[in-house]
Short mmCIF file of N, CA and C in Angstrom, two decimals:
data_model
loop_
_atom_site.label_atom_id
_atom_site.label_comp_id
_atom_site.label_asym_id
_atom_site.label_seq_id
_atom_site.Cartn_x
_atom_site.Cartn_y
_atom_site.Cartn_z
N UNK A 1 0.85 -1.17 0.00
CA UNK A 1 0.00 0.00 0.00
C UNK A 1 0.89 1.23 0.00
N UNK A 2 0.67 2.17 -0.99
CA UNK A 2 1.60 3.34 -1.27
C UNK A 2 0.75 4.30 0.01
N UNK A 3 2.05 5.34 0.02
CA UNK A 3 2.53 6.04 1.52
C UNK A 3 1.07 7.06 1.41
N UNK A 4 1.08 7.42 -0.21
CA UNK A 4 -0.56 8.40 -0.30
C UNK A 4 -1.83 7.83 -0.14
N UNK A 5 -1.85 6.36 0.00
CA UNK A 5 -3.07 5.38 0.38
C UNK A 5 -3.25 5.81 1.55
N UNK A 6 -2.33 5.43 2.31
CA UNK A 6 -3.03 5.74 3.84
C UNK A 6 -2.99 7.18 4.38
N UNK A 7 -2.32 7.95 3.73
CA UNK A 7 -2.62 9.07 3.98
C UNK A 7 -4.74 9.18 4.07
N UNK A 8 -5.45 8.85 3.14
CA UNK A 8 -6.52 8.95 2.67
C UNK A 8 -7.39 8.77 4.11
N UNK A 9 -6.98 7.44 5.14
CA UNK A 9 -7.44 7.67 5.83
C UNK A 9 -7.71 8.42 7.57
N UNK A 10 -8.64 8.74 7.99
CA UNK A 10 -9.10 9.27 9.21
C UNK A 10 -8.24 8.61 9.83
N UNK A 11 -7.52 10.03 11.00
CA UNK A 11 -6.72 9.54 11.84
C UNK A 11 -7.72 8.50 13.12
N UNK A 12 -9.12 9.20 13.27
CA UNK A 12 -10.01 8.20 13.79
C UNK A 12 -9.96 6.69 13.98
N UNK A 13 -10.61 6.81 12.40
CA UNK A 13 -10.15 4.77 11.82
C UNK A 13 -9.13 4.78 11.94
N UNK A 14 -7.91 5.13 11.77
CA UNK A 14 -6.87 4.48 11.91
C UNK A 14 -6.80 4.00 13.61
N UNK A 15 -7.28 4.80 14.40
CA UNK A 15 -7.30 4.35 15.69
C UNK A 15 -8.06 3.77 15.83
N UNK A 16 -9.34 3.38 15.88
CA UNK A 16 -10.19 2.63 15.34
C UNK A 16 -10.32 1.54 15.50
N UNK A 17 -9.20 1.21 14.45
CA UNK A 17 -8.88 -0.27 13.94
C UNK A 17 -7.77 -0.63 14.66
N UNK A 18 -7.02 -0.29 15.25
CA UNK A 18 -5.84 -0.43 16.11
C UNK A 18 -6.70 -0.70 17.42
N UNK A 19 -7.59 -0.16 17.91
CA UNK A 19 -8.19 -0.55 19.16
C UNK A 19 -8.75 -2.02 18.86
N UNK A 20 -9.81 -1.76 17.82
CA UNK A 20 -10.51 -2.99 17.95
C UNK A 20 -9.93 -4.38 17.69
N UNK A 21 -8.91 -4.44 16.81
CA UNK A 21 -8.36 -5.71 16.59
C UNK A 21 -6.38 -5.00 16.82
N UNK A 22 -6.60 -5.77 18.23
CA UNK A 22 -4.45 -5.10 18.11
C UNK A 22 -3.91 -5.87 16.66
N UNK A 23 -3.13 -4.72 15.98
CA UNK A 23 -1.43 -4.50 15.17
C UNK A 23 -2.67 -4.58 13.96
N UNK A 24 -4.24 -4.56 13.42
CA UNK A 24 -4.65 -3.96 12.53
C UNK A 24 -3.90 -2.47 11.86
N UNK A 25 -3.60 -1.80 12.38
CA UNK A 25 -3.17 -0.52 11.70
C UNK A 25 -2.18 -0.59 11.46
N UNK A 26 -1.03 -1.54 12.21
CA UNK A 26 0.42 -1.52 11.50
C UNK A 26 0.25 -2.24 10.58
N UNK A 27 -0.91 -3.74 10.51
CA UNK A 27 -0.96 -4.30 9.26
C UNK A 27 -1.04 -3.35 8.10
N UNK A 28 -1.82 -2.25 8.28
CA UNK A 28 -3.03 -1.45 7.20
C UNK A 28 -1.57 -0.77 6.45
N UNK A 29 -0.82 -0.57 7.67
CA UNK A 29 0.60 0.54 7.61
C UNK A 29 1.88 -0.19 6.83
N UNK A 30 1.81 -1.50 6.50
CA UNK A 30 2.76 -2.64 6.18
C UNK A 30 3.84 -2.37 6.90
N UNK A 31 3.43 -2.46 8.38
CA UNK A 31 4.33 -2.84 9.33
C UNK A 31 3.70 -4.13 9.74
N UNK A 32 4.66 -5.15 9.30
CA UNK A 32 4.14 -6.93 9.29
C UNK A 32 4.50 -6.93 10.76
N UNK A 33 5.62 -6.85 11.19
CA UNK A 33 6.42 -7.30 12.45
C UNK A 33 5.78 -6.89 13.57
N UNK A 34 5.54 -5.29 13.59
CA UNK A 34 4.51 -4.73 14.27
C UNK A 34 3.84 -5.37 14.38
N UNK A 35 2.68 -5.69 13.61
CA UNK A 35 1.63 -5.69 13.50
C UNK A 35 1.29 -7.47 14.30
N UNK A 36 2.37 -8.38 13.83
CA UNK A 36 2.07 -9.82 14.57
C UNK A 36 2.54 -9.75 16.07
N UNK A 37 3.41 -8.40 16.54
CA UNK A 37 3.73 -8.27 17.60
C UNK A 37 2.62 -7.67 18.48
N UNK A 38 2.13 -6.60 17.63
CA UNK A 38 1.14 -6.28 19.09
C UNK A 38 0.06 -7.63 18.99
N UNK A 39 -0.68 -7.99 17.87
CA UNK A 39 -1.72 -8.92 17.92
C UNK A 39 -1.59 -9.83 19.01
N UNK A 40 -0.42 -10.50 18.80
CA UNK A 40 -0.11 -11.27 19.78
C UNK A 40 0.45 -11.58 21.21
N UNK A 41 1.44 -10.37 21.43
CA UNK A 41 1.26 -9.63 22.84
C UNK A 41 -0.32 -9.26 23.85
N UNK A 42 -1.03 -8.59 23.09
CA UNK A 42 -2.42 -8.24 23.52
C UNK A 42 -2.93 -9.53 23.45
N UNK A 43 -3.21 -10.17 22.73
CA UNK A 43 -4.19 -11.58 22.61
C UNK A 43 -3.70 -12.43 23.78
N UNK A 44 -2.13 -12.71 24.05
CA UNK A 44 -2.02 -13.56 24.83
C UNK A 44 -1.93 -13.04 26.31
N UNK A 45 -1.53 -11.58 26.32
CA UNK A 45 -1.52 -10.98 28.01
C UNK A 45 -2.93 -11.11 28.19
N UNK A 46 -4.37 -10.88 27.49
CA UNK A 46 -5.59 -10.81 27.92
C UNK A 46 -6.18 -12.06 28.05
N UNK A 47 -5.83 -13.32 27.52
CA UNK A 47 -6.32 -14.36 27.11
C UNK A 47 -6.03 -15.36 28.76
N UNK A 48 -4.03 -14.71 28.58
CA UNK A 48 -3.99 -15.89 30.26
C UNK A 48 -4.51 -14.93 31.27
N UNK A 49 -4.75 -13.81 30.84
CA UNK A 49 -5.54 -13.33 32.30
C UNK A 49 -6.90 -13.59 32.61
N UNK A 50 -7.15 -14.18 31.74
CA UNK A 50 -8.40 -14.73 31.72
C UNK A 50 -8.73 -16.15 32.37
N UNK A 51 -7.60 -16.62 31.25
CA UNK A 51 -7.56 -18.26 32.48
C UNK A 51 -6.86 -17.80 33.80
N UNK A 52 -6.13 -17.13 34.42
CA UNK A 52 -5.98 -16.47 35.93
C UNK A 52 -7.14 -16.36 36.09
N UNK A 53 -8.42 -16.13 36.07
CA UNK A 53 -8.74 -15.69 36.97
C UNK A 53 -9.09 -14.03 36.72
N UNK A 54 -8.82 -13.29 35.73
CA UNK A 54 -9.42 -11.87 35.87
C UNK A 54 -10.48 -11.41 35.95
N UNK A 55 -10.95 -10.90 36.61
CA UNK A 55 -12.43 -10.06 36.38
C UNK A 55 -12.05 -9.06 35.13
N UNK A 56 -13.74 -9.62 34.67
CA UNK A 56 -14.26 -8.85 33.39
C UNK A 56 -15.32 -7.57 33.98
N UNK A 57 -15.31 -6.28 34.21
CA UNK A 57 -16.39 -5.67 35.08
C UNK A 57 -16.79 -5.25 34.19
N UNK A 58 -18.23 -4.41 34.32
CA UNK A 58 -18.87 -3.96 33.91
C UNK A 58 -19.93 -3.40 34.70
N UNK A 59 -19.81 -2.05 34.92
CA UNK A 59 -20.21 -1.19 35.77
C UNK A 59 -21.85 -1.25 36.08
N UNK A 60 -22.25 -1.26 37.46
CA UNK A 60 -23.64 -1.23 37.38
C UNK A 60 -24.25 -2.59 37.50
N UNK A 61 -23.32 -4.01 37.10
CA UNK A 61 -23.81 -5.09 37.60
C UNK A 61 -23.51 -6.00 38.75
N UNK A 62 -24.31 -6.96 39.08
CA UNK A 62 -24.11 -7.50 40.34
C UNK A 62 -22.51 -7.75 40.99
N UNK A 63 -22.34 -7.08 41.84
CA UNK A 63 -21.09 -6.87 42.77
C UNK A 63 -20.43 -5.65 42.32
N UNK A 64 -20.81 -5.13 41.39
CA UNK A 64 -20.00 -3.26 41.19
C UNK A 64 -21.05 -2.20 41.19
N UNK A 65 -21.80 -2.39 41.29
CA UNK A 65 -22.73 -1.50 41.25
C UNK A 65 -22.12 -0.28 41.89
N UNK A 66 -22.04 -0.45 43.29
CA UNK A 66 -21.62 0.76 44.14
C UNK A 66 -20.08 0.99 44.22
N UNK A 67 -18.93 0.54 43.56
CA UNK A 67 -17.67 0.26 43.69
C UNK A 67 -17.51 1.31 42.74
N UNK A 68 -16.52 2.12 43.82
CA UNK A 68 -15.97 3.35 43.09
C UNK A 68 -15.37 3.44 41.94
N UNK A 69 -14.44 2.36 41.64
CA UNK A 69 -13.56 2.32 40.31
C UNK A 69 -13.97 1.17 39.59
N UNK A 70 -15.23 1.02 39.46
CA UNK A 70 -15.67 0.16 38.60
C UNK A 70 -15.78 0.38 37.08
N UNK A 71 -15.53 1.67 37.14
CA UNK A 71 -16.03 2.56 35.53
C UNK A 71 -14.24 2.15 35.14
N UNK A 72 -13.21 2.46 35.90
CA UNK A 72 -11.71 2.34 35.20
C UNK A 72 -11.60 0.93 35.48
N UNK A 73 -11.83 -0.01 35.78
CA UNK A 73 -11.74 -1.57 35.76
C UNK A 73 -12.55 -1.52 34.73
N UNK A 74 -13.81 -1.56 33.91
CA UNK A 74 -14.10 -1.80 32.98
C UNK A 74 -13.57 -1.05 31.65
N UNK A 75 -13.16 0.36 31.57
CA UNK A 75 -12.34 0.93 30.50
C UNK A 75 -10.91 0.49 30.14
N UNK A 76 -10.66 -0.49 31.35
CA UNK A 76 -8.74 -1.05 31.45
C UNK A 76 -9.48 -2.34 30.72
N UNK A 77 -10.44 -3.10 30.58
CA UNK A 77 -10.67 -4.19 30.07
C UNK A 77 -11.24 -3.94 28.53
N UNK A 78 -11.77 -2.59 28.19
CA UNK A 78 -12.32 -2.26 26.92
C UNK A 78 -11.48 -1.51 26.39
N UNK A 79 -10.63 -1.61 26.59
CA UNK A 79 -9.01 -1.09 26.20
C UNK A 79 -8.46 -2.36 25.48
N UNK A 80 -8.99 -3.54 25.16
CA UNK A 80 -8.63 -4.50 24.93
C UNK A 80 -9.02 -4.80 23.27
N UNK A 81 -10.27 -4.01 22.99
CA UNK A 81 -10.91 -4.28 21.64
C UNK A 81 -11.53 -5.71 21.74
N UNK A 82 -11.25 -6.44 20.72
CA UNK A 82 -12.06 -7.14 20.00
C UNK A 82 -12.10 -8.19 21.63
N UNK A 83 -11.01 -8.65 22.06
CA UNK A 83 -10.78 -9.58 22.96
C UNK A 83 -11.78 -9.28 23.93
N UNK A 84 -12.19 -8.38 24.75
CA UNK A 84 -12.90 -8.21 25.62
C UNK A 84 -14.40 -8.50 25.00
N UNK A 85 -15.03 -8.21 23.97
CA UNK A 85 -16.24 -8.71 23.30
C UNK A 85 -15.98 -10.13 23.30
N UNK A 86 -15.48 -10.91 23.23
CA UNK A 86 -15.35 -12.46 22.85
C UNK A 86 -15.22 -12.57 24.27
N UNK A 87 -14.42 -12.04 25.48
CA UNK A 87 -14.50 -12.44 26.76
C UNK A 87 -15.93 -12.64 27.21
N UNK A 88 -17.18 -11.50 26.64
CA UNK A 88 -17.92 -11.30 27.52
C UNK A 88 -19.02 -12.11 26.98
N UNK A 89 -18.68 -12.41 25.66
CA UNK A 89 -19.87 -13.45 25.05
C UNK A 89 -19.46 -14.81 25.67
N UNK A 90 -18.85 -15.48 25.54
CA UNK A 90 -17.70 -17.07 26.01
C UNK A 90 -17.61 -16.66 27.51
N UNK A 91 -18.06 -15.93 27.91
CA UNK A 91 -17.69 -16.12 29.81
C UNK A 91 -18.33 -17.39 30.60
N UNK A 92 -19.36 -17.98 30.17
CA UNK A 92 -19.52 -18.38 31.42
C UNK A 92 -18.94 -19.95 31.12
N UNK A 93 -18.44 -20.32 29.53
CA UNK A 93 -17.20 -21.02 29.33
C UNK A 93 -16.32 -21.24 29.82
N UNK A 94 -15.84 -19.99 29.86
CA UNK A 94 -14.17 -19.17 30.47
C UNK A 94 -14.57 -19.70 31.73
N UNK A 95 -15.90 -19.05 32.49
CA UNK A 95 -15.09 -18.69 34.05
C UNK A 95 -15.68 -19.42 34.62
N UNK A 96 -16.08 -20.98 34.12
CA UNK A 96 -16.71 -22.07 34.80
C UNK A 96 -15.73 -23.03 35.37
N UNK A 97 -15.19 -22.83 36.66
CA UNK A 97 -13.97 -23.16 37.19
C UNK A 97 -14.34 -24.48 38.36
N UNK A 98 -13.50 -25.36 38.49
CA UNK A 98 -13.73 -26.46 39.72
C UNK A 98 -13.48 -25.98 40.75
N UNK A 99 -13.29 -26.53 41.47
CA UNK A 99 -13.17 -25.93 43.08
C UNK A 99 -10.98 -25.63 43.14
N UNK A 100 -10.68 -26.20 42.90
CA UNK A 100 -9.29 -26.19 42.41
C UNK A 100 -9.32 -25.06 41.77
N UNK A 101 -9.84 -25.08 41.06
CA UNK A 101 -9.05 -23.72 39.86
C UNK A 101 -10.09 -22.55 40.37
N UNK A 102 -11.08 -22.79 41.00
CA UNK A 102 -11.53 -21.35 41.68
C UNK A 102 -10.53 -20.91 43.04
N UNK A 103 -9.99 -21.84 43.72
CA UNK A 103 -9.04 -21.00 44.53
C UNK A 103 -7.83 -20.53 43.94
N UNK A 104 -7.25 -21.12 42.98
CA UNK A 104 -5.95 -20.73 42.17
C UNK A 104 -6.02 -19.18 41.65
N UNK A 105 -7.87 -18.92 40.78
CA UNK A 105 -8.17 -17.67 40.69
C UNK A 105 -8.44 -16.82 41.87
N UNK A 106 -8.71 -16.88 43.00
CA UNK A 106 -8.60 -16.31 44.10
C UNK A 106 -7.07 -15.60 44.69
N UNK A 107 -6.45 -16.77 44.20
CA UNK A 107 -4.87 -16.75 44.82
C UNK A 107 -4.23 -15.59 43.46
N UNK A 108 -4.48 -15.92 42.57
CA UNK A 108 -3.79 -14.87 41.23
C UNK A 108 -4.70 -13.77 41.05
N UNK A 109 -5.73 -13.92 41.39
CA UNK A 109 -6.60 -12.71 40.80
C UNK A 109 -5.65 -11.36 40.49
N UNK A 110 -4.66 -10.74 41.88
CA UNK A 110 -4.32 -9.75 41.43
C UNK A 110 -3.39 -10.13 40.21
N UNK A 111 -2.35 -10.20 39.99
CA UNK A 111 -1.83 -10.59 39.14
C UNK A 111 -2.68 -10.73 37.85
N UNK A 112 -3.52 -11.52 37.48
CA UNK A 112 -4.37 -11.60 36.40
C UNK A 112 -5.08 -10.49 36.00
N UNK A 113 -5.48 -9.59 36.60
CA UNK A 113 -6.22 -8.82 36.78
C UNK A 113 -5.35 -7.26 36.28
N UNK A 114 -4.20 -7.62 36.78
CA UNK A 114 -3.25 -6.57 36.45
C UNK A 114 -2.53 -6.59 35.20
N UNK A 115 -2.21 -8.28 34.70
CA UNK A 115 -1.85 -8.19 33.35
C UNK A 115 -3.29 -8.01 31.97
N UNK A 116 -4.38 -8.07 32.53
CA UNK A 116 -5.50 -7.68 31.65
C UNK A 116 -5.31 -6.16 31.78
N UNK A 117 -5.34 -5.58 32.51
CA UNK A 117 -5.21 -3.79 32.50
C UNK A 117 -3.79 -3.79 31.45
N UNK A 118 -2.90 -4.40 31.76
CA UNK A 118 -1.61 -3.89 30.99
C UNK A 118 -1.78 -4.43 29.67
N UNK A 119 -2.54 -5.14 28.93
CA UNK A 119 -2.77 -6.03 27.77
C UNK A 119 -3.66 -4.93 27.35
N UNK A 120 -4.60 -3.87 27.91
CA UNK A 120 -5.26 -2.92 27.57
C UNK A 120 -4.57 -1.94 26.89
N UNK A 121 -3.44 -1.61 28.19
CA UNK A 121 -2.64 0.05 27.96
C UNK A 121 -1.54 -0.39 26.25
N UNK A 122 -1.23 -1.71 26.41
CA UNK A 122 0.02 -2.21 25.21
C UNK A 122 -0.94 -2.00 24.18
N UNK A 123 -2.36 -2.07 24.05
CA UNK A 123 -3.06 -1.89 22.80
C UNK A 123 -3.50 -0.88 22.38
N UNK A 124 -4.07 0.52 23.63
CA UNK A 124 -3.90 1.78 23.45
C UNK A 124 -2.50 2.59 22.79
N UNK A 125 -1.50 2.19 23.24
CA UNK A 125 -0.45 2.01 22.76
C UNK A 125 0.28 1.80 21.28
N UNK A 126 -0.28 0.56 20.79
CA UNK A 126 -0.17 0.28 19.88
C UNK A 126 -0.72 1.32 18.92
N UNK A 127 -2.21 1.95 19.25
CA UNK A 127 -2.74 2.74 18.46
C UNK A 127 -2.01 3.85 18.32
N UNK A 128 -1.33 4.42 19.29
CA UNK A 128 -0.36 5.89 19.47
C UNK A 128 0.67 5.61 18.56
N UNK A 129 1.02 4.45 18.47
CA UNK A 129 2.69 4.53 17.51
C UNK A 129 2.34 4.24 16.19
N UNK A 130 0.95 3.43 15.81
CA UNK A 130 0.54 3.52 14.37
C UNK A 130 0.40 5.17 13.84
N UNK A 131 -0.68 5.79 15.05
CA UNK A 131 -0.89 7.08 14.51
C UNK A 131 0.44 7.96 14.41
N UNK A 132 1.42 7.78 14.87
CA UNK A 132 3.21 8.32 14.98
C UNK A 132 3.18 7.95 13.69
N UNK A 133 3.22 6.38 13.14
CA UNK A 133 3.92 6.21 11.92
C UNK A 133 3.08 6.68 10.93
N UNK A 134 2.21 7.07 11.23
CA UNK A 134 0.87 7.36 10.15
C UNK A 134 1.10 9.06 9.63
N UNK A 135 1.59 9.60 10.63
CA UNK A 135 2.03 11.21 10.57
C UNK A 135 3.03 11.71 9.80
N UNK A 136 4.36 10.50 10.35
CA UNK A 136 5.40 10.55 9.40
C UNK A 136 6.65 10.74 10.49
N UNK A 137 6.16 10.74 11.72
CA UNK A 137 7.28 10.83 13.02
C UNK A 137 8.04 9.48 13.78
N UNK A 138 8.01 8.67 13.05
CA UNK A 138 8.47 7.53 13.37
C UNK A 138 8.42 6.42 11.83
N UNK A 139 9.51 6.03 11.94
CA UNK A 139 9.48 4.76 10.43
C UNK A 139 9.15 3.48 11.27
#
């Protein structure tokens, strides 16, 4: 894709698409390396935090309702794009645990919980350095 193609598009979509599916925009950008790096960084920091044990929140339902930082626990998880939609459809898949692996998630929660927030910020992220290379301030 020539350098005046993507010029064409909205710095928006370009973020956009970098949120919703990580290293989409470095793909769009023919940054290959990028682009299998964030996918797969994000896919797999959100994915084992999932088998940890992370809470998926979502503000306003049973057990957050009244919890002060329930709105930034759910924006650190929708920071995730596409992954967090597939978390919340497949959950009760995901988080149908034995008695074993419900204390293991008890025991990791933080941890799990903390690499899903950081699997968020690496994909926000991702979108900032596409829109860098998209400007012309970074190769």
């Amino acid at each position: 894709m020539s350098q005046k193609s993507t010029r064409n598009l909205p710095p928006v979509a370009l973020l956009g698409m970098a949120w919703l599916v990580p290293g989409s925009a470095h793909l769009f950008l023919n940054r290959r390396f990028r682009a299998v790096l964030y996918f797969v960084t994000v896919g797999l920091f959100f994915w084992l935090s999932i088998a940890l044990g992370a809470y998926v929140v979502i503000p306003g339902t049973e057990g957050y309702a009244t919890e002060s930082f329930a709105m930034f626990k759910f924006l650190g998880g929708l920071a995730n794009g596409l992954h967090f939609f597939l978390a919340l459809i497949f959950k009760s898949e995901i988080l149908n645990y034995s008695t074993i692996n419900q204390l293991k998630a008890v025991l990791t929660n933080e941890y799990a919980t903390t690499l899903l927030y950081t699997a968020g910020i690496i994909n926000i992220l991702s979108g900032v350095d596409a829109l860098d290379i998209w400007k012309g301030k970074k190769n």
